[in-house]
Amino acid sequence: MNADVLKILARRSVRTYTRDPVDDEAVRTLLKAAMAAPSAAAADPWCFLVVRSPGMLVRLAELLPRGAMVAEAQVGIVVCGDQQRAHRHQLSYMLQDCSAATENLLLAASMLGLGACWLGIHPDPVRVAEVRKLFGIPPAITPVAGVAIGHPMEHPPARTRFREDAVHREVW
Ligand SMILES: Cc1cc2nc3c(=O)[nH]c(=O)nc-3n(C[C@H](O)[C@H](O)[C@H](O)COP(=O)(O)O)c2cc1C
């Protein structure tokens, strides 16, 4: 397989991290990758909250039932969306754009040798409200996903979950 495509397959969810610091330049690179993602009509309705404070990372972890690992991460990034900035002001475009940005961020993290994991926030209304409150995010902005980032303590193998039965050719 092509070496660059293999890098995509090497991206895995990493949920344990060492205590080694993640420098600001790496975080900036992740944000640049996120903001290189496709976006409907190039509306770029995303914004990113970067969290380094250990206390706030612990509090974020407490709000996310499957996000305990962010308490041990060096950096947490909350990917947010502004529906009013999205193409046709539509929620779906905002969510699709934020998801594309999140995946780009995760791929860049993997390529930098960092470990990262997507943390679900939207569409759970309680999680959205509590994350908003914790960080003082304005009502018009929706926290869509969290990403926990650190140097990896585990190295899950590259893989694809390719299924031939998930593919339809020419017609259904
Ligand atoms: C919308 C979404 C929400 C997710 N939420 C969580 C989460 O809250 N906690 C977690 O540990 N993983 C979460 N994941 C990661 C998935 O569990 C993971 O991507 C999946 O098991 C496939 O494994 P892989 O990422 O190693 O390929 C989420 C992924 C997506 C796309």
Short mmCIF file of N, CA and C and ligand atoms in Angstrom, two decimals:
data_model
loop_
_atom_site.label_atom_id
_atom_site.label_comp_id
_atom_site.label_asym_id
_atom_site.label_seq_id
_atom_site.Cartn_x
_atom_site.Cartn_y
_atom_site.Cartn_z
N MET A 1 0.85 -1.21 0.00
CA MET A 1 0.00 0.00 0.00
C MET A 1 0.88 1.25 0.00
N ASN A 2 0.38 2.30 -0.60
CA ASN A 2 1.09 3.58 -0.65
C ASN A 2 1.46 4.06 0.76
N ALA A 3 2.69 4.56 0.91
CA ALA A 3 3.20 4.90 2.25
C ALA A 3 2.39 6.01 2.92
N ASP A 4 1.91 6.96 2.15
CA ASP A 4 1.12 8.05 2.75
C ASP A 4 -0.24 7.55 3.22
N VAL A 5 -0.82 6.62 2.46
CA VAL A 5 -2.11 6.06 2.89
C VAL A 5 -1.90 5.22 4.16
N LEU A 6 -0.77 4.54 4.24
CA LEU A 6 -0.48 3.77 5.46
C LEU A 6 -0.46 4.68 6.70
N LYS A 7 -0.03 5.93 6.50
CA LYS A 7 -0.02 6.87 7.64
C LYS A 7 -1.44 7.13 8.14
N ILE A 8 -2.39 7.11 7.22
CA ILE A 8 -3.79 7.30 7.64
C ILE A 8 -4.24 6.08 8.46
N LEU A 9 -3.84 4.88 8.00
CA LEU A 9 -4.22 3.67 8.72
C LEU A 9 -3.55 3.59 10.10
N ALA A 10 -2.43 4.29 10.25
CA ALA A 10 -1.70 4.25 11.54
C ALA A 10 -2.37 5.12 12.61
N ARG A 11 -3.28 5.98 12.20
CA ARG A 11 -3.98 6.78 13.21
C ARG A 11 -4.91 5.88 14.01
N ARG A 12 -4.66 5.80 15.30
CA ARG A 12 -5.52 5.03 16.19
C ARG A 12 -5.87 5.88 17.41
N SER A 13 -6.94 5.53 18.07
CA SER A 13 -7.27 6.22 19.31
C SER A 13 -6.27 5.79 20.38
N VAL A 14 -5.61 6.78 20.96
CA VAL A 14 -4.62 6.52 22.02
C VAL A 14 -5.17 7.14 23.30
N ARG A 15 -5.28 6.30 24.34
CA ARG A 15 -5.98 6.73 25.55
C ARG A 15 -5.08 6.77 26.78
N THR A 16 -3.79 6.47 26.61
CA THR A 16 -2.85 6.60 27.74
C THR A 16 -1.65 7.41 27.26
N TYR A 17 -1.17 8.29 28.15
CA TYR A 17 -0.14 9.26 27.76
C TYR A 17 0.97 9.30 28.81
N THR A 18 2.18 9.62 28.35
CA THR A 18 3.29 9.86 29.27
C THR A 18 3.15 11.29 29.79
N ARG A 19 4.05 11.66 30.70
CA ARG A 19 4.01 13.02 31.26
C ARG A 19 4.86 14.00 30.46
N ASP A 20 5.41 13.55 29.33
CA ASP A 20 6.25 14.44 28.52
C ASP A 20 5.41 15.59 27.96
N PRO A 21 5.97 16.80 27.98
CA PRO A 21 5.19 17.94 27.51
C PRO A 21 4.96 17.93 26.00
N VAL A 22 3.87 18.53 25.61
CA VAL A 22 3.58 18.75 24.17
C VAL A 22 3.78 20.24 23.93
N ASP A 23 4.74 20.58 23.07
CA ASP A 23 5.08 22.01 22.96
C ASP A 23 4.06 22.80 22.12
N ASP A 24 4.15 24.12 22.28
CA ASP A 24 3.17 25.01 21.62
C ASP A 24 3.25 24.89 20.10
N GLU A 25 4.46 24.64 19.59
CA GLU A 25 4.61 24.54 18.14
C GLU A 25 3.81 23.34 17.61
N ALA A 26 3.86 22.23 18.35
CA ALA A 26 3.09 21.05 17.93
C ALA A 26 1.60 21.35 17.96
N VAL A 27 1.15 22.04 19.01
CA VAL A 27 -0.28 22.37 19.09
C VAL A 27 -0.68 23.26 17.92
N ARG A 28 0.20 24.21 17.58
CA ARG A 28 -0.10 25.11 16.45
C ARG A 28 -0.19 24.31 15.14
N THR A 29 0.70 23.35 15.00
CA THR A 29 0.66 22.49 13.80
C THR A 29 -0.66 21.73 13.74
N LEU A 30 -1.11 21.22 14.89
CA LEU A 30 -2.39 20.48 14.92
C LEU A 30 -3.54 21.39 14.51
N LEU A 31 -3.50 22.63 15.00
CA LEU A 31 -4.58 23.57 14.68
C LEU A 31 -4.55 23.95 13.19
N LYS A 32 -3.33 24.08 12.65
CA LYS A 32 -3.23 24.39 11.21
C LYS A 32 -3.78 23.23 10.38
N ALA A 33 -3.49 22.00 10.81
CA ALA A 33 -4.01 20.83 10.09
C ALA A 33 -5.54 20.81 10.19
N ALA A 34 -6.05 21.09 11.39
CA ALA A 34 -7.51 21.09 11.58
C ALA A 34 -8.16 22.10 10.64
N MET A 35 -7.55 23.28 10.55
CA MET A 35 -8.14 24.35 9.74
C MET A 35 -7.77 24.24 8.27
N ALA A 36 -7.18 23.12 7.89
CA ALA A 36 -6.96 22.82 6.46
C ALA A 36 -8.03 21.84 5.97
N ALA A 37 -8.94 21.45 6.86
CA ALA A 37 -9.95 20.45 6.49
C ALA A 37 -10.95 21.04 5.51
N PRO A 38 -11.62 20.17 4.75
CA PRO A 38 -12.69 20.67 3.90
C PRO A 38 -13.81 21.28 4.74
N SER A 39 -14.46 22.29 4.17
CA SER A 39 -15.56 22.96 4.87
C SER A 39 -16.55 23.43 3.80
N ALA A 40 -17.83 23.15 4.00
CA ALA A 40 -18.84 23.51 2.99
C ALA A 40 -18.78 25.00 2.71
N ALA A 41 -18.61 25.34 1.43
CA ALA A 41 -18.50 26.74 0.96
C ALA A 41 -17.36 27.47 1.66
N ALA A 42 -16.38 26.73 2.16
CA ALA A 42 -15.24 27.31 2.90
C ALA A 42 -15.72 28.27 3.97
N ALA A 43 -16.81 27.90 4.64
CA ALA A 43 -17.39 28.78 5.67
C ALA A 43 -16.57 28.74 6.96
N ASP A 44 -15.82 27.66 7.16
CA ASP A 44 -14.95 27.52 8.34
C ASP A 44 -15.66 27.92 9.63
N PRO A 45 -16.74 27.23 9.99
CA PRO A 45 -17.51 27.64 11.17
C PRO A 45 -16.91 27.15 12.48
N TRP A 46 -15.69 26.67 12.43
CA TRP A 46 -15.07 26.06 13.61
C TRP A 46 -14.31 27.08 14.45
N CYS A 47 -14.14 26.74 15.72
CA CYS A 47 -13.21 27.44 16.60
C CYS A 47 -12.70 26.40 17.59
N PHE A 48 -11.57 26.68 18.20
CA PHE A 48 -10.86 25.66 18.97
C PHE A 48 -10.46 26.22 20.33
N LEU A 49 -10.81 25.50 21.37
CA LEU A 49 -10.45 25.91 22.72
C LEU A 49 -9.30 24.99 23.17
N VAL A 50 -8.15 25.58 23.42
CA VAL A 50 -6.97 24.80 23.81
C VAL A 50 -6.84 24.84 25.33
N VAL A 51 -6.82 23.68 25.95
CA VAL A 51 -6.78 23.60 27.41
C VAL A 51 -5.50 22.89 27.85
N ARG A 52 -4.72 23.59 28.66
CA ARG A 52 -3.49 22.98 29.18
C ARG A 52 -3.52 22.85 30.70
N SER A 53 -4.36 23.64 31.34
CA SER A 53 -4.40 23.65 32.80
C SER A 53 -4.81 22.27 33.32
N PRO A 54 -3.95 21.62 34.13
CA PRO A 54 -4.29 20.29 34.63
C PRO A 54 -5.62 20.28 35.38
N GLY A 55 -5.91 21.35 36.12
CA GLY A 55 -7.16 21.41 36.87
C GLY A 55 -8.37 21.41 35.94
N MET A 56 -8.28 22.16 34.86
CA MET A 56 -9.41 22.20 33.91
C MET A 56 -9.53 20.89 33.13
N LEU A 57 -8.39 20.25 32.86
CA LEU A 57 -8.46 18.95 32.17
C LEU A 57 -9.15 17.91 33.05
N VAL A 58 -8.89 17.97 34.37
CA VAL A 58 -9.56 17.05 35.30
C VAL A 58 -11.06 17.35 35.31
N ARG A 59 -11.41 18.62 35.33
CA ARG A 59 -12.84 18.97 35.36
C ARG A 59 -13.54 18.57 34.06
N LEU A 60 -12.83 18.73 32.93
CA LEU A 60 -13.40 18.29 31.66
C LEU A 60 -13.64 16.78 31.69
N ALA A 61 -12.67 16.04 32.20
CA ALA A 61 -12.79 14.57 32.27
C ALA A 61 -14.02 14.18 33.09
N GLU A 62 -14.30 14.93 34.13
CA GLU A 62 -15.44 14.61 34.99
C GLU A 62 -16.78 14.75 34.26
N LEU A 63 -16.78 15.57 33.20
CA LEU A 63 -18.04 15.80 32.47
C LEU A 63 -18.27 14.78 31.35
N LEU A 64 -17.21 14.05 31.00
CA LEU A 64 -17.29 13.17 29.83
C LEU A 64 -17.22 11.72 30.27
N PRO A 65 -18.34 10.97 30.19
CA PRO A 65 -18.39 9.60 30.70
C PRO A 65 -17.30 8.70 30.11
N ARG A 66 -16.94 8.93 28.84
CA ARG A 66 -15.89 8.09 28.22
C ARG A 66 -14.64 8.92 27.94
N GLY A 67 -14.44 9.94 28.80
CA GLY A 67 -13.32 10.85 28.55
C GLY A 67 -12.36 10.99 29.71
N ALA A 68 -12.33 9.97 30.58
CA ALA A 68 -11.49 10.06 31.79
C ALA A 68 -10.03 10.33 31.43
N MET A 69 -9.60 9.83 30.26
CA MET A 69 -8.18 9.93 29.91
C MET A 69 -7.70 11.37 29.70
N VAL A 70 -8.64 12.29 29.47
CA VAL A 70 -8.18 13.67 29.22
C VAL A 70 -7.58 14.29 30.49
N ALA A 71 -7.91 13.70 31.65
CA ALA A 71 -7.30 14.18 32.90
C ALA A 71 -5.79 13.93 32.91
N GLU A 72 -5.35 12.92 32.17
CA GLU A 72 -3.92 12.56 32.13
C GLU A 72 -3.23 13.13 30.89
N ALA A 73 -3.98 13.81 30.04
CA ALA A 73 -3.41 14.33 28.79
C ALA A 73 -2.64 15.63 29.07
N GLN A 74 -1.75 15.97 28.17
CA GLN A 74 -1.02 17.25 28.28
C GLN A 74 -1.86 18.40 27.76
N VAL A 75 -2.66 18.10 26.76
CA VAL A 75 -3.48 19.13 26.11
C VAL A 75 -4.86 18.55 25.80
N GLY A 76 -5.87 19.36 25.99
CA GLY A 76 -7.20 19.02 25.51
C GLY A 76 -7.62 20.12 24.53
N ILE A 77 -8.21 19.72 23.44
CA ILE A 77 -8.73 20.71 22.49
C ILE A 77 -10.22 20.45 22.33
N VAL A 78 -11.02 21.49 22.58
CA VAL A 78 -12.46 21.37 22.37
C VAL A 78 -12.76 22.00 21.01
N VAL A 79 -13.21 21.16 20.10
CA VAL A 79 -13.56 21.64 18.76
C VAL A 79 -15.00 22.16 18.84
N CYS A 80 -15.16 23.43 18.52
CA CYS A 80 -16.47 24.09 18.65
C CYS A 80 -16.96 24.54 17.28
N GLY A 81 -18.26 24.72 17.19
CA GLY A 81 -18.83 25.19 15.93
C GLY A 81 -19.76 26.38 16.16
N ASP A 82 -19.78 27.26 15.18
CA ASP A 82 -20.66 28.44 15.21
C ASP A 82 -21.65 28.25 14.07
N GLN A 83 -22.88 27.84 14.42
CA GLN A 83 -23.86 27.51 13.37
C GLN A 83 -24.16 28.71 12.48
N GLN A 84 -24.12 29.90 13.05
CA GLN A 84 -24.43 31.09 12.24
C GLN A 84 -23.38 31.33 11.17
N ARG A 85 -22.17 30.80 11.37
CA ARG A 85 -21.12 30.95 10.36
C ARG A 85 -21.13 29.81 9.34
N ALA A 86 -21.90 28.77 9.64
CA ALA A 86 -21.88 27.58 8.76
C ALA A 86 -22.63 27.86 7.46
N HIS A 87 -22.30 27.09 6.43
CA HIS A 87 -22.99 27.20 5.15
C HIS A 87 -24.50 27.10 5.37
N ARG A 88 -25.22 28.05 4.84
CA ARG A 88 -26.69 28.12 4.99
C ARG A 88 -27.14 28.09 6.45
N HIS A 89 -26.25 28.42 7.35
CA HIS A 89 -26.54 28.43 8.80
C HIS A 89 -27.07 27.08 9.27
N GLN A 90 -26.69 26.01 8.58
CA GLN A 90 -27.26 24.71 8.91
C GLN A 90 -26.39 23.94 9.90
N LEU A 91 -27.08 23.36 10.89
CA LEU A 91 -26.40 22.56 11.91
C LEU A 91 -25.59 21.43 11.28
N SER A 92 -26.19 20.77 10.30
CA SER A 92 -25.50 19.62 9.69
C SER A 92 -24.17 20.04 9.08
N TYR A 93 -24.15 21.17 8.36
CA TYR A 93 -22.87 21.61 7.78
C TYR A 93 -21.87 21.95 8.88
N MET A 94 -22.35 22.58 9.94
CA MET A 94 -21.45 22.93 11.04
C MET A 94 -20.82 21.67 11.63
N LEU A 95 -21.67 20.63 11.83
CA LEU A 95 -21.16 19.40 12.43
C LEU A 95 -20.22 18.66 11.48
N GLN A 96 -20.58 18.64 10.19
CA GLN A 96 -19.71 17.96 9.22
C GLN A 96 -18.35 18.66 9.15
N ASP A 97 -18.36 19.99 9.13
CA ASP A 97 -17.11 20.74 9.06
C ASP A 97 -16.25 20.52 10.31
N CYS A 98 -16.90 20.55 11.47
CA CYS A 98 -16.15 20.34 12.72
C CYS A 98 -15.59 18.92 12.78
N SER A 99 -16.35 17.96 12.26
CA SER A 99 -15.87 16.57 12.26
C SER A 99 -14.67 16.41 11.33
N ALA A 100 -14.74 17.04 10.17
CA ALA A 100 -13.60 16.97 9.23
C ALA A 100 -12.36 17.60 9.88
N ALA A 101 -12.55 18.71 10.57
CA ALA A 101 -11.42 19.38 11.24
C ALA A 101 -10.85 18.49 12.35
N THR A 102 -11.75 17.82 13.07
CA THR A 102 -11.30 16.94 14.15
C THR A 102 -10.47 15.79 13.60
N GLU A 103 -10.94 15.21 12.50
CA GLU A 103 -10.17 14.09 11.91
C GLU A 103 -8.82 14.57 11.40
N ASN A 104 -8.78 15.75 10.76
CA ASN A 104 -7.48 16.27 10.32
C ASN A 104 -6.53 16.45 11.50
N LEU A 105 -7.09 16.97 12.61
CA LEU A 105 -6.27 17.18 13.81
C LEU A 105 -5.72 15.85 14.32
N LEU A 106 -6.58 14.83 14.33
CA LEU A 106 -6.14 13.51 14.81
C LEU A 106 -5.07 12.92 13.90
N LEU A 107 -5.24 13.08 12.60
CA LEU A 107 -4.24 12.56 11.66
C LEU A 107 -2.90 13.26 11.85
N ALA A 108 -2.95 14.59 12.03
CA ALA A 108 -1.71 15.35 12.23
C ALA A 108 -1.04 14.91 13.53
N ALA A 109 -1.82 14.69 14.58
CA ALA A 109 -1.25 14.25 15.85
C ALA A 109 -0.52 12.92 15.65
N SER A 110 -1.17 12.01 14.96
CA SER A 110 -0.55 10.70 14.72
C SER A 110 0.75 10.86 13.93
N MET A 111 0.74 11.73 12.91
CA MET A 111 1.94 11.91 12.08
C MET A 111 3.06 12.59 12.86
N LEU A 112 2.71 13.36 13.90
CA LEU A 112 3.74 14.00 14.75
C LEU A 112 4.24 13.03 15.83
N GLY A 113 3.68 11.82 15.86
CA GLY A 113 4.08 10.86 16.88
C GLY A 113 3.37 11.07 18.20
N LEU A 114 2.33 11.89 18.20
CA LEU A 114 1.54 12.11 19.41
C LEU A 114 0.41 11.10 19.48
N GLY A 115 -0.14 10.92 20.68
CA GLY A 115 -1.30 10.07 20.85
C GLY A 115 -2.51 10.95 21.11
N ALA A 116 -3.64 10.61 20.50
CA ALA A 116 -4.82 11.46 20.65
C ALA A 116 -6.07 10.60 20.57
N CYS A 117 -7.12 11.12 21.17
CA CYS A 117 -8.41 10.41 21.11
C CYS A 117 -9.55 11.42 21.04
N TRP A 118 -10.50 11.11 20.18
CA TRP A 118 -11.74 11.90 20.02
C TRP A 118 -12.62 11.65 21.24
N LEU A 119 -13.17 12.68 21.82
CA LEU A 119 -14.05 12.57 22.98
C LEU A 119 -15.41 13.14 22.60
N GLY A 120 -16.43 12.30 22.71
CA GLY A 120 -17.75 12.74 22.28
C GLY A 120 -18.35 13.79 23.21
N ILE A 121 -18.85 14.87 22.64
CA ILE A 121 -19.59 15.90 23.40
C ILE A 121 -20.98 16.05 22.77
N HIS A 122 -21.06 16.61 21.56
CA HIS A 122 -22.32 16.71 20.82
C HIS A 122 -22.67 15.33 20.28
N PRO A 123 -23.96 14.91 20.30
CA PRO A 123 -25.18 15.70 20.53
C PRO A 123 -25.75 15.58 21.95
N ASP A 124 -24.99 15.05 22.91
CA ASP A 124 -25.55 14.91 24.26
C ASP A 124 -25.79 16.30 24.86
N PRO A 125 -27.07 16.66 25.11
CA PRO A 125 -27.36 18.03 25.53
C PRO A 125 -26.75 18.39 26.89
N VAL A 126 -26.66 17.39 27.77
CA VAL A 126 -26.08 17.66 29.10
C VAL A 126 -24.59 17.96 28.96
N ARG A 127 -23.89 17.12 28.17
CA ARG A 127 -22.45 17.35 27.97
C ARG A 127 -22.20 18.70 27.30
N VAL A 128 -23.01 19.02 26.29
CA VAL A 128 -22.83 20.31 25.60
C VAL A 128 -22.99 21.45 26.61
N ALA A 129 -24.05 21.38 27.43
CA ALA A 129 -24.33 22.47 28.38
C ALA A 129 -23.22 22.57 29.43
N GLU A 130 -22.77 21.41 29.93
CA GLU A 130 -21.77 21.44 31.00
C GLU A 130 -20.40 21.89 30.50
N VAL A 131 -20.05 21.48 29.29
CA VAL A 131 -18.76 21.92 28.74
C VAL A 131 -18.81 23.42 28.46
N ARG A 132 -19.95 23.90 27.95
CA ARG A 132 -20.14 25.34 27.73
C ARG A 132 -19.91 26.11 29.04
N LYS A 133 -20.56 25.59 30.09
CA LYS A 133 -20.50 26.29 31.38
C LYS A 133 -19.07 26.28 31.94
N LEU A 134 -18.41 25.14 31.86
CA LEU A 134 -17.06 25.01 32.42
C LEU A 134 -16.10 26.03 31.82
N PHE A 135 -16.20 26.23 30.51
CA PHE A 135 -15.22 27.09 29.84
C PHE A 135 -15.76 28.46 29.48
N GLY A 136 -17.01 28.76 29.86
CA GLY A 136 -17.56 30.07 29.52
C GLY A 136 -17.76 30.25 28.02
N ILE A 137 -18.12 29.16 27.35
CA ILE A 137 -18.36 29.22 25.90
C ILE A 137 -19.71 29.89 25.66
N PRO A 138 -19.79 30.88 24.78
CA PRO A 138 -21.06 31.59 24.56
C PRO A 138 -22.15 30.67 24.04
N PRO A 139 -23.43 31.01 24.29
CA PRO A 139 -24.55 30.14 23.89
C PRO A 139 -24.59 29.86 22.39
N ALA A 140 -24.12 30.79 21.57
CA ALA A 140 -24.18 30.59 20.12
C ALA A 140 -23.13 29.61 19.61
N ILE A 141 -22.19 29.25 20.48
CA ILE A 141 -21.11 28.35 20.07
C ILE A 141 -21.35 26.98 20.68
N THR A 142 -21.23 25.93 19.85
CA THR A 142 -21.49 24.56 20.30
C THR A 142 -20.19 23.78 20.43
N PRO A 143 -19.88 23.28 21.62
CA PRO A 143 -18.75 22.36 21.73
C PRO A 143 -19.15 21.03 21.09
N VAL A 144 -18.45 20.64 20.05
CA VAL A 144 -18.85 19.46 19.27
C VAL A 144 -18.08 18.21 19.71
N ALA A 145 -16.79 18.37 19.90
CA ALA A 145 -15.95 17.22 20.24
C ALA A 145 -14.76 17.68 21.06
N GLY A 146 -14.27 16.80 21.90
CA GLY A 146 -13.01 17.05 22.59
C GLY A 146 -11.94 16.17 21.97
N VAL A 147 -10.69 16.59 22.11
CA VAL A 147 -9.57 15.74 21.71
C VAL A 147 -8.55 15.76 22.85
N ALA A 148 -8.21 14.59 23.35
CA ALA A 148 -7.15 14.46 24.36
C ALA A 148 -5.85 14.18 23.63
N ILE A 149 -4.79 14.89 24.04
CA ILE A 149 -3.51 14.77 23.31
C ILE A 149 -2.34 14.65 24.29
N GLY A 150 -1.45 13.74 24.00
CA GLY A 150 -0.23 13.60 24.78
C GLY A 150 0.75 12.72 24.03
N HIS A 151 1.91 12.50 24.64
CA HIS A 151 2.82 11.53 24.03
C HIS A 151 2.31 10.13 24.38
N PRO A 152 2.27 9.23 23.41
CA PRO A 152 1.57 7.95 23.62
C PRO A 152 2.31 7.02 24.59
N MET A 153 1.51 6.41 25.47
CA MET A 153 2.04 5.36 26.34
C MET A 153 1.71 4.00 25.73
N GLU A 154 0.77 3.96 24.81
CA GLU A 154 0.39 2.72 24.12
C GLU A 154 0.51 2.98 22.62
N HIS A 155 0.71 1.89 21.87
CA HIS A 155 0.89 2.02 20.42
C HIS A 155 0.03 1.01 19.70
N PRO A 156 -1.27 1.26 19.61
CA PRO A 156 -2.13 0.32 18.88
C PRO A 156 -1.69 0.21 17.43
N PRO A 157 -1.77 -0.99 16.86
CA PRO A 157 -1.27 -1.19 15.50
C PRO A 157 -2.14 -0.50 14.44
N ALA A 158 -1.51 -0.18 13.33
CA ALA A 158 -2.25 0.36 12.18
C ALA A 158 -3.28 -0.68 11.74
N ARG A 159 -4.39 -0.19 11.25
CA ARG A 159 -5.41 -1.12 10.76
C ARG A 159 -6.44 -0.35 9.93
N THR A 160 -7.20 -1.11 9.14
CA THR A 160 -8.42 -0.56 8.56
C THR A 160 -9.56 -1.47 9.02
N ARG A 161 -10.75 -0.93 9.06
CA ARG A 161 -11.91 -1.77 9.35
C ARG A 161 -12.70 -2.00 8.06
N PHE A 162 -11.97 -2.13 6.97
CA PHE A 162 -12.57 -2.34 5.65
C PHE A 162 -13.49 -3.55 5.68
N ARG A 163 -14.69 -3.37 5.12
CA ARG A 163 -15.64 -4.47 4.95
C ARG A 163 -16.15 -4.42 3.54
N GLU A 164 -15.96 -5.50 2.82
CA GLU A 164 -16.46 -5.54 1.44
C GLU A 164 -17.97 -5.31 1.41
N ASP A 165 -18.70 -5.82 2.44
CA ASP A 165 -20.16 -5.68 2.40
C ASP A 165 -20.62 -4.26 2.70
N ALA A 166 -19.69 -3.38 3.03
CA ALA A 166 -20.05 -1.98 3.24
C ALA A 166 -19.93 -1.19 1.93
N VAL A 167 -19.52 -1.88 0.87
CA VAL A 167 -19.26 -1.20 -0.40
C VAL A 167 -20.30 -1.65 -1.43
N HIS A 168 -20.93 -0.71 -2.08
CA HIS A 168 -21.89 -1.01 -3.15
C HIS A 168 -21.31 -0.42 -4.43
N ARG A 169 -21.44 -1.13 -5.50
CA ARG A 169 -20.80 -0.66 -6.73
C ARG A 169 -21.86 -0.36 -7.80
N GLU A 170 -21.73 0.82 -8.36
CA GLU A 170 -22.61 1.30 -9.42
C GLU A 170 -24.04 1.54 -8.95
N VAL A 171 -24.72 0.50 -8.42
CA VAL A 171 -26.04 0.67 -7.82
C VAL A 171 -26.04 -0.06 -6.49
N TRP A 172 -27.02 0.22 -5.64
CA TRP A 172 -27.08 -0.41 -4.30
C TRP A 172 -27.20 -1.92 -4.42
C1 LIG B 1 -18.12 10.95 17.23
C2 LIG B 1 -17.09 10.15 17.98
C3 LIG B 1 -17.11 10.14 19.36
C4 LIG B 1 -16.16 9.41 20.07
N1 LIG B 1 -16.17 9.49 21.44
C5 LIG B 1 -15.24 8.81 22.14
C6 LIG B 1 -15.19 8.94 23.57
O1 LIG B 1 -15.97 9.68 24.17
N2 LIG B 1 -14.25 8.23 24.24
C7 LIG B 1 -13.37 7.41 23.60
O2 LIG B 1 -12.56 6.78 24.27
N3 LIG B 1 -13.36 7.28 22.23
C8 LIG B 1 -14.27 7.97 21.50
N4 LIG B 1 -14.27 7.90 20.12
C9 LIG B 1 -13.25 7.09 19.45
C10 LIG B 1 -13.80 5.76 18.94
O3 LIG B 1 -14.12 4.92 20.04
C11 LIG B 1 -12.74 5.11 18.03
O4 LIG B 1 -12.45 5.99 16.96
C12 LIG B 1 -13.21 3.77 17.48
O5 LIG B 1 -13.31 2.82 18.52
C13 LIG B 1 -12.25 3.23 16.41
O6 LIG B 1 -10.95 3.05 16.95
P1 LIG B 1 -9.69 3.83 16.33
O7 LIG B 1 -9.91 5.32 16.51
O8 LIG B 1 -8.48 3.36 17.12
O9 LIG B 1 -9.57 3.49 14.88
C14 LIG B 1 -15.19 8.64 19.39
C15 LIG B 1 -15.16 8.66 17.98
C16 LIG B 1 -16.09 9.42 17.29
C17 LIG B 1 -16.01 9.47 15.78
#
